CSV table of C-alpha atoms in Angstrom, one decimal:
chain,number,residue,atom,x,y,z
X,500,MET,CA,43.0,-57.7,-31.0
X,501,ILE,CA,43.4,-61.5,-30.8
X,502,LEU,CA,41.8,-63.6,-28.0
X,503,LEU,CA,42.4,-67.3,-27.4
X,504,GLU,CA,39.6,-69.4,-26.0
X,505,SER,CA,39.8,-70.1,-22.3
X,506,ARG,CA,37.5,-71.9,-19.8
X,507,GLY,CA,36.9,-68.6,-18.0
X,508,VAL,CA,34.5,-65.7,-18.6
X,509,LYS,CA,35.4,-62.8,-20.9
X,510,PHE,CA,34.3,-59.2,-20.4
X,511,ARG,CA,34.8,-56.0,-22.3
X,512,VAL,CA,35.6,-53.2,-19.8
X,513,GLN,CA,34.8,-49.7,-20.9
X,514,TYR,CA,35.9,-46.6,-18.8
X,515,PRO,CA,34.5,-43.2,-19.5
X,516,ASN,CA,36.6,-41.3,-22.2
X,517,ALA,CA,38.9,-44.3,-22.6
X,518,SER,CA,39.2,-47.1,-25.1
X,519,GLY,CA,37.7,-50.4,-24.0
X,520,HIS,CA,39.7,-53.6,-23.4
X,521,GLU,CA,39.0,-57.2,-22.7
X,522,VAL,CA,39.7,-59.2,-19.6
X,523,GLU,CA,39.4,-62.9,-19.0
X,524,LEU,CA,38.5,-64.3,-15.6
X,525,GLU,CA,39.1,-68.0,-14.8
X,526,GLY,CA,37.2,-70.0,-12.3
X,527,THR,CA,33.6,-69.9,-11.0
X,528,VAL,CA,33.4,-66.9,-8.7
X,529,ALA,CA,34.9,-63.4,-8.9
X,530,ILE,CA,34.7,-60.2,-6.9
X,531,LEU,CA,34.5,-56.9,-8.7
X,532,GLY,CA,35.2,-53.6,-7.0
X,533,ARG,CA,37.6,-50.9,-6.2
X,534,ASP,CA,39.6,-52.7,-3.5
X,535,PRO,CA,43.0,-54.0,-4.6
X,536,SER,CA,42.1,-57.5,-3.3
X,537,CYS,CA,39.2,-57.9,-5.7
X,538,ASP,CA,39.6,-60.3,-8.6
X,539,LEU,CA,38.7,-57.5,-11.1
X,540,VAL,CA,39.9,-54.1,-9.8
X,541,LEU,CA,37.8,-51.2,-11.1
X,542,ASN,CA,39.5,-47.9,-10.9
X,543,ASP,CA,36.4,-45.8,-10.5
X,544,VAL,CA,35.4,-43.6,-7.5
X,545,LYS,CA,31.8,-44.5,-7.9
X,546,CYS,CA,32.5,-48.2,-7.4
X,547,SER,CA,32.4,-49.6,-3.9
X,548,ARG,CA,35.3,-51.5,-2.4
X,549,ARG,CA,33.6,-54.8,-3.1
X,550,HIS,CA,30.8,-53.8,-5.5
X,551,ALA,CA,29.5,-57.1,-7.0
X,552,VAL,CA,30.1,-60.8,-7.4
X,553,VAL,CA,29.9,-62.7,-10.6
X,554,GLU,CA,29.2,-66.5,-10.2
X,555,ALA,CA,29.1,-69.3,-12.7
X,556,GLY,CA,26.8,-72.1,-11.5
X,557,PRO,CA,24.5,-74.9,-12.9
X,558,GLN,CA,22.1,-72.2,-14.1
X,559,GLY,CA,24.8,-70.3,-15.9
X,560,LEU,CA,26.4,-67.0,-15.2
X,561,ALA,CA,24.9,-64.6,-12.7
X,562,ILE,CA,25.8,-61.3,-11.0
X,563,ARG,CA,24.7,-60.0,-7.5
X,564,ASP,CA,25.1,-56.8,-5.6
X,565,THR,CA,27.2,-57.1,-2.4
X,566,GLY,CA,25.8,-54.0,-0.7
X,567,SER,CA,27.3,-51.4,-3.0
X,568,ALA,CA,26.5,-47.7,-2.7
X,569,ASN,CA,25.5,-47.1,-6.3
X,570,GLY,CA,24.1,-50.5,-7.2
X,571,ILE,CA,24.2,-52.6,-10.5
X,572,PHE,CA,22.5,-51.5,-13.7
X,573,LEU,CA,22.0,-54.4,-16.1
X,574,ASN,CA,21.0,-53.4,-19.6
X,575,GLY,CA,19.9,-50.0,-18.2
X,576,LYS,CA,17.8,-51.5,-15.3
X,577,LYS,CA,18.9,-51.6,-11.7
X,578,VAL,CA,19.1,-55.1,-10.3
X,579,ASP,CA,20.3,-56.8,-7.0
X,580,ARG,CA,20.8,-60.2,-8.6
X,581,SER,CA,20.3,-61.3,-12.2
X,582,PRO,CA,21.5,-64.0,-14.6
X,583,LEU,CA,24.0,-62.9,-17.3
X,584,SER,CA,23.9,-63.8,-21.0
X,585,GLU,CA,26.3,-63.1,-23.8
X,586,GLY,CA,26.0,-59.5,-25.0
X,587,ASP,CA,24.6,-58.3,-21.7
X,588,VAL,CA,26.0,-54.9,-20.5
X,589,PHE,CA,26.1,-54.0,-16.8
X,590,ARG,CA,27.3,-50.8,-15.2
X,591,LEU,CA,29.2,-50.6,-11.9
X,592,GLY,CA,29.7,-46.9,-11.1
X,593,ASP,CA,30.8,-45.3,-14.4
X,594,VAL,CA,32.4,-48.5,-15.8
X,595,LEU,CA,30.5,-50.5,-18.4
X,596,LEU,CA,31.2,-54.3,-18.7
X,597,THR,CA,30.0,-56.4,-21.6
X,598,VAL,CA,29.7,-60.2,-21.4
X,599,LEU,CA,31.6,-61.5,-24.4
X,600,PRO,CA,30.8,-64.8,-26.1
X,601,GLU,CA,33.0,-67.9,-25.6
X,602,ASP,CA,34.9,-69.1,-28.6
X,603,MET,CA,35.4,-72.7,-29.7
X,604,PRO,CA,38.7,-74.2,-28.4
X,605,GLY,CA,41.6,-73.6,-30.7
X,606,THR,CA,39.9,-70.8,-32.7
X,607,LEU,CA,40.9,-67.2,-32.8
X,608,VAL,CA,38.8,-64.0,-32.6
X,609,MET,CA,40.4,-61.3,-34.8
X,610,GLY,CA,39.7,-57.6,-34.4
X,611,PRO,CA,39.4,-55.3,-37.4
X,612,GLU,CA,43.0,-54.1,-36.9
X,613,GLU,CA,44.2,-57.7,-37.4
X,614,ARG,CA,42.3,-58.5,-40.6
X,615,GLY,CA,44.6,-59.2,-43.6
X,616,LYS,CA,47.4,-60.5,-41.3
X,617,ALA,CA,48.4,-64.1,-41.0
X,618,PRO,CA,46.7,-65.6,-38.0
X,619,THR,CA,49.0,-66.8,-35.2
X,620,LYS,CA,48.0,-69.1,-32.4
X,621,THR,CA,49.3,-68.4,-28.9
X,622,THR,CA,48.8,-69.8,-25.5
X,623,HIS,CA,50.2,-66.9,-23.6
X,624,PRO,CA,47.9,-65.9,-20.8
X,625,SER,CA,47.9,-62.2,-21.8
X,626,ALA,CA,46.7,-62.9,-25.4
X,627,THR,CA,45.1,-59.5,-25.8
X,628,LEU,CA,46.6,-56.3,-27.1
X,629,PRO,CA,47.2,-53.7,-24.4
X,630,PRO,CA,44.6,-51.0,-24.1
X,631,ARG,CA,45.5,-47.6,-25.7
X,632,ASN,CA,45.0,-45.8,-22.3
X,633,THR,CA,47.0,-47.8,-19.8
X,634,GLU,CA,46.9,-45.2,-17.0
X,635,THR,CA,43.2,-45.8,-16.1
X,636,VAL,CA,42.6,-49.4,-16.7
X,637,PRO,CA,43.4,-52.5,-14.6
X,638,PRO,CA,45.5,-55.5,-15.7
X,639,GLN,CA,44.4,-57.4,-18.8
X,640,ARG,CA,43.9,-60.8,-17.2
X,641,LEU,CA,43.1,-61.4,-13.6
X,642,PRO,CA,42.7,-64.9,-12.0
X,643,ILE,CA,39.7,-65.6,-9.8
X,644,GLY,CA,40.4,-66.6,-6.2
X,645,VAL,CA,38.9,-69.4,-4.2
X,646,LEU,CA,35.2,-69.5,-3.3
X,647,SER,CA,35.7,-68.1,0.2
X,648,ARG,CA,36.9,-64.8,-1.1
X,649,ALA,CA,33.7,-64.3,-3.0
X,650,ARG,CA,31.5,-63.8,0.0
X,651,PRO,CA,29.8,-60.4,0.0
X,652,GLU,CA,31.3,-57.9,2.4
X,653,PRO,CA,29.5,-58.5,5.7
X,654,HIS,CA,27.5,-55.9,7.5
X,655,ARG,CA,29.0,-54.3,10.5
X,656,PRO,CA,27.8,-56.0,13.7
X,657,LEU,CA,25.5,-53.9,15.9
X,658,THR,CA,27.8,-54.1,18.9
X,659,LEU,CA,30.8,-52.9,16.9
X,660,THR,CA,28.8,-50.0,15.6
X,661,VAL,CA,27.8,-49.0,19.2
X,662,LEU,CA,31.4,-49.2,20.4
X,663,ALA,CA,32.6,-47.1,17.5
X,664,ILE,CA,29.9,-44.5,18.2
X,665,LEU,CA,30.9,-44.4,21.9
X,666,TRP,CA,34.5,-43.7,20.9
X,667,MET,CA,33.2,-41.0,18.6
X,668,ILE,CA,31.4,-39.4,21.5
X,669,SER,CA,34.5,-39.6,23.6
X,670,VAL,CA,36.4,-37.5,21.0
X,671,VAL,CA,34.3,-34.6,22.3
X,672,LEU,CA,33.9,-35.6,26.0
X,673,TYR,CA,37.5,-36.0,26.9
X,674,PRO,CA,38.7,-32.5,25.8
X,675,ALA,CA,35.7,-31.0,27.5
X,676,ALA,CA,36.6,-32.9,30.7
X,677,GLY,CA,40.2,-31.7,30.4
X,678,LEU,CA,39.1,-28.1,30.1
X,679,ALA,CA,36.8,-28.4,33.1
X,680,ALA,CA,39.6,-29.9,35.1
X,681,ALA,CA,41.9,-27.0,34.0
X,682,ARG,CA,39.4,-24.4,35.2
X,683,SER,CA,39.3,-25.9,38.7
X,684,GLY,CA,43.1,-26.1,38.9
X,685,GLY,CA,45.9,-23.9,37.7
X,686,GLY,CA,49.4,-23.8,36.5
X,687,ALA,CA,51.1,-27.0,35.4
X,688,SER,CA,48.2,-29.1,36.5
X,689,ALA,CA,45.8,-27.2,34.2
X,690,VAL,CA,48.1,-27.6,31.2
X,691,LEU,CA,48.5,-31.4,31.9
X,692,ALA,CA,44.7,-31.7,32.1
X,693,VAL,CA,44.2,-30.1,28.7
X,694,LEU,CA,47.0,-32.2,27.1
X,695,ALA,CA,45.6,-35.4,28.6
X,696,GLY,CA,42.1,-34.6,27.3
X,697,VAL,CA,43.5,-33.9,23.8
X,698,ALA,CA,45.6,-37.1,23.8
X,699,VAL,CA,42.7,-39.3,24.8
X,700,ALA,CA,40.6,-37.6,22.2
X,701,VAL,CA,43.1,-38.6,19.5
X,702,LEU,CA,43.1,-42.1,20.8
X,703,SER,CA,39.3,-42.2,20.7
X,704,ALA,CA,39.3,-41.0,17.1
X,705,GLY,CA,41.7,-43.8,16.1
X,706,MET,CA,39.7,-46.4,17.9
X,707,ALA,CA,36.4,-45.2,16.4
X,708,PHE,CA,37.9,-45.4,12.9
X,709,GLY,CA,39.5,-48.8,13.5
X,710,LEU,CA,36.3,-50.4,14.9
X,711,TRP,CA,34.1,-48.8,12.2
X,712,LYS,CA,36.4,-50.2,9.5
X,713,ARG,CA,37.0,-53.5,11.4
X,714,ARG,CA,40.8,-53.2,11.4
X,715,ALA,CA,42.6,-56.0,13.0
X,716,TRP,CA,44.8,-53.7,15.2
X,717,ALA,CA,41.6,-52.0,16.6
X,718,ARG,CA,40.4,-55.4,18.0
X,719,GLY,CA,43.8,-55.9,19.8
X,720,ALA,CA,43.8,-52.3,21.1
X,721,GLN,CA,40.2,-52.6,22.3
X,722,ILE,CA,41.0,-55.8,24.2
X,723,GLY,CA,44.0,-54.1,25.9
X,724,ILE,CA,41.9,-51.0,26.8
X,725,ALA,CA,39.1,-53.2,28.1
X,726,ALA,CA,41.5,-55.2,30.2
X,727,LEU,CA,42.9,-51.9,31.8
X,728,GLY,CA,39.3,-50.8,32.3
X,729,LEU,CA,38.7,-53.6,34.7
X,730,LEU,CA,40.7,-51.6,37.2
X,731,LEU,CA,38.5,-48.6,36.8
X,732,CYS,CA,35.7,-49.2,39.3
X,733,PRO,CA,32.8,-47.3,37.6
X,734,PHE,CA,33.3,-49.0,34.3
X,735,THR,CA,34.5,-52.4,35.5
X,736,LEU,CA,31.3,-54.1,34.3
X,737,ALA,CA,31.4,-52.4,30.9
X,738,SER,CA,35.0,-53.3,30.4
X,739,ALA,CA,34.2,-56.9,31.3
X,740,VAL,CA,31.4,-57.1,28.8
X,741,VAL,CA,33.5,-55.5,26.0
X,742,LEU,CA,36.4,-57.8,26.8
X,743,ALA,CA,34.1,-60.9,26.6
X,744,TYR,CA,32.6,-59.7,23.3
X,745,MET,CA,35.9,-58.9,21.6
X,746,LEU,CA,37.3,-62.3,22.6
X,747,ARG,CA,34.4,-64.2,20.9
X,748,PRO,CA,35.5,-66.2,17.8
X,749,ALA,CA,32.5,-64.7,15.9
X,750,THR,CA,33.7,-61.2,16.7
X,751,ALA,CA,37.3,-62.0,15.7
X,752,ALA,CA,36.0,-63.3,12.3
X,753,HIS,CA,34.7,-59.8,11.5
X,754,PHE,CA,38.2,-58.5,11.7
X,755,SER,CA,39.8,-61.2,9.6
X,756,ALA,CA,40.4,-61.0,5.8
X,757,SER,CA,38.0,-64.0,5.1
X,758,GLY,CA,35.1,-62.4,7.1
X,759,PRO,CA,32.5,-64.2,9.2
X,760,THR,CA,31.5,-67.8,8.4
X,761,ALA,CA,28.0,-67.5,10.0
X,762,ASP,CA,24.9,-67.2,7.8
X,763,PRO,CA,24.2,-63.4,7.6
X,764,THR,CA,20.5,-64.0,7.1
X,765,ARG,CA,20.1,-65.7,10.5
X,766,PRO,CA,19.8,-63.3,13.5
X,767,ASP,CA,22.6,-63.5,16.0
X,768,THR,CA,20.9,-63.4,19.4
X,769,ALA,CA,24.2,-63.2,21.2
X,770,GLU,CA,25.1,-60.1,19.3
X,771,LEU,CA,21.9,-58.4,20.4
X,772,THR,CA,22.5,-59.5,24.0
X,773,PHE,CA,26.0,-58.0,24.0
X,774,THR,CA,24.7,-54.8,22.5
X,775,GLY,CA,22.2,-54.4,25.3
X,776,LEU,CA,24.8,-55.2,27.9
X,777,VAL,CA,27.3,-52.8,26.6
X,778,MET,CA,24.8,-49.9,26.5
X,779,ALA,CA,23.5,-50.7,30.0
X,780,THR,CA,26.8,-51.1,31.7
X,781,VAL,CA,28.2,-47.9,30.0
X,782,VAL,CA,25.1,-46.0,31.3
X,783,LEU,CA,25.6,-47.5,34.7
X,784,GLY,CA,29.3,-46.6,34.8
X,785,THR,CA,28.5,-43.1,33.7
X,786,ILE,CA,26.0,-42.7,36.6
X,787,LEU,CA,28.5,-44.1,39.1
X,788,ALA,CA,31.3,-41.9,37.9
X,789,ALA,CA,29.1,-38.8,38.0
X,790,GLY,CA,27.9,-39.8,41.5
X,791,THR,CA,31.5,-40.3,42.7
X,792,VAL,CA,32.5,-36.8,41.4
X,793,PHE,CA,29.5,-35.2,43.0
X,794,PHE,CA,30.2,-36.9,46.3
X,795,LEU,CA,33.8,-35.9,46.3
X,796,ARG,CA,32.9,-32.3,45.6
X,797,ALA,CA,30.3,-32.2,48.3
X,798,SER,CA,32.7,-33.7,50.8
X,799,THR,CA,35.3,-31.1,50.0
X,800,THR,CA,32.8,-28.3,50.3
X,801,ALA,CA,31.5,-29.5,53.6
X,802,MET,CA,35.0,-29.7,55.2
X,803,PRO,CA,35.5,-26.8,57.7
X,804,PRO,CA,38.5,-24.6,57.0
X,805,ARG,CA,41.5,-25.0,59.2
């Protein structure tokens, strides 16, 4: 193995039951995780999509957890944030990464397999020998993106969580409503009621998934559904609140690739307000809808037969 000095940071990546290999990351910030958009992609199921961030600052190299499921273990001890030194070993999932020392410019580091051979300088970016097991390891050299990509994955806003849960509840409620309508009717109308309940349940499941994962298409779909909901009298207020919330720039940022620009450590009072308004107007709409159904049934029962 031959490595040529670079201004970046070098790591040795060791997968279980696989031969280790070196990677060189250039820049000051890098995201490490399972997501293909990360600067160093780790093909391990125990790694989170965006597991950790490595930063090079005035105090030297440091690593911090970005809300991963299994955490970071540095030299056998679990840490949330810690400086890194040459020779440190940290574990993300089942992947071990060792901080390699930086070489002097123009010098070569030769592995045991290269001893006895004439040294050869090279400036090719992939100056490391390929790993023996190429099926389970990521590329040899990965550039680090700009600083904005290194932000930790933001937490899901409370209002989006509430909306996703409401859609999850709808997955059960709409088929039940379809069956209830089918019992009161018969023939083709009963079949249509059941099919409509199932169709809306499928839509609800998709919306719950999209909002939970903050997919861009889910925001557009929620805006369209809320706009249509303005015509539904019992839930007009709820639809108006949801529409106003989804059109906020702060909400739109949660669905973008770069993520929100606000400081996550500062409480968002508007977020709490929207959460309360959504819950209150949904409850109010449910009461109005139930009252309307009860009134219609009572009126039908009270009508004298012809």
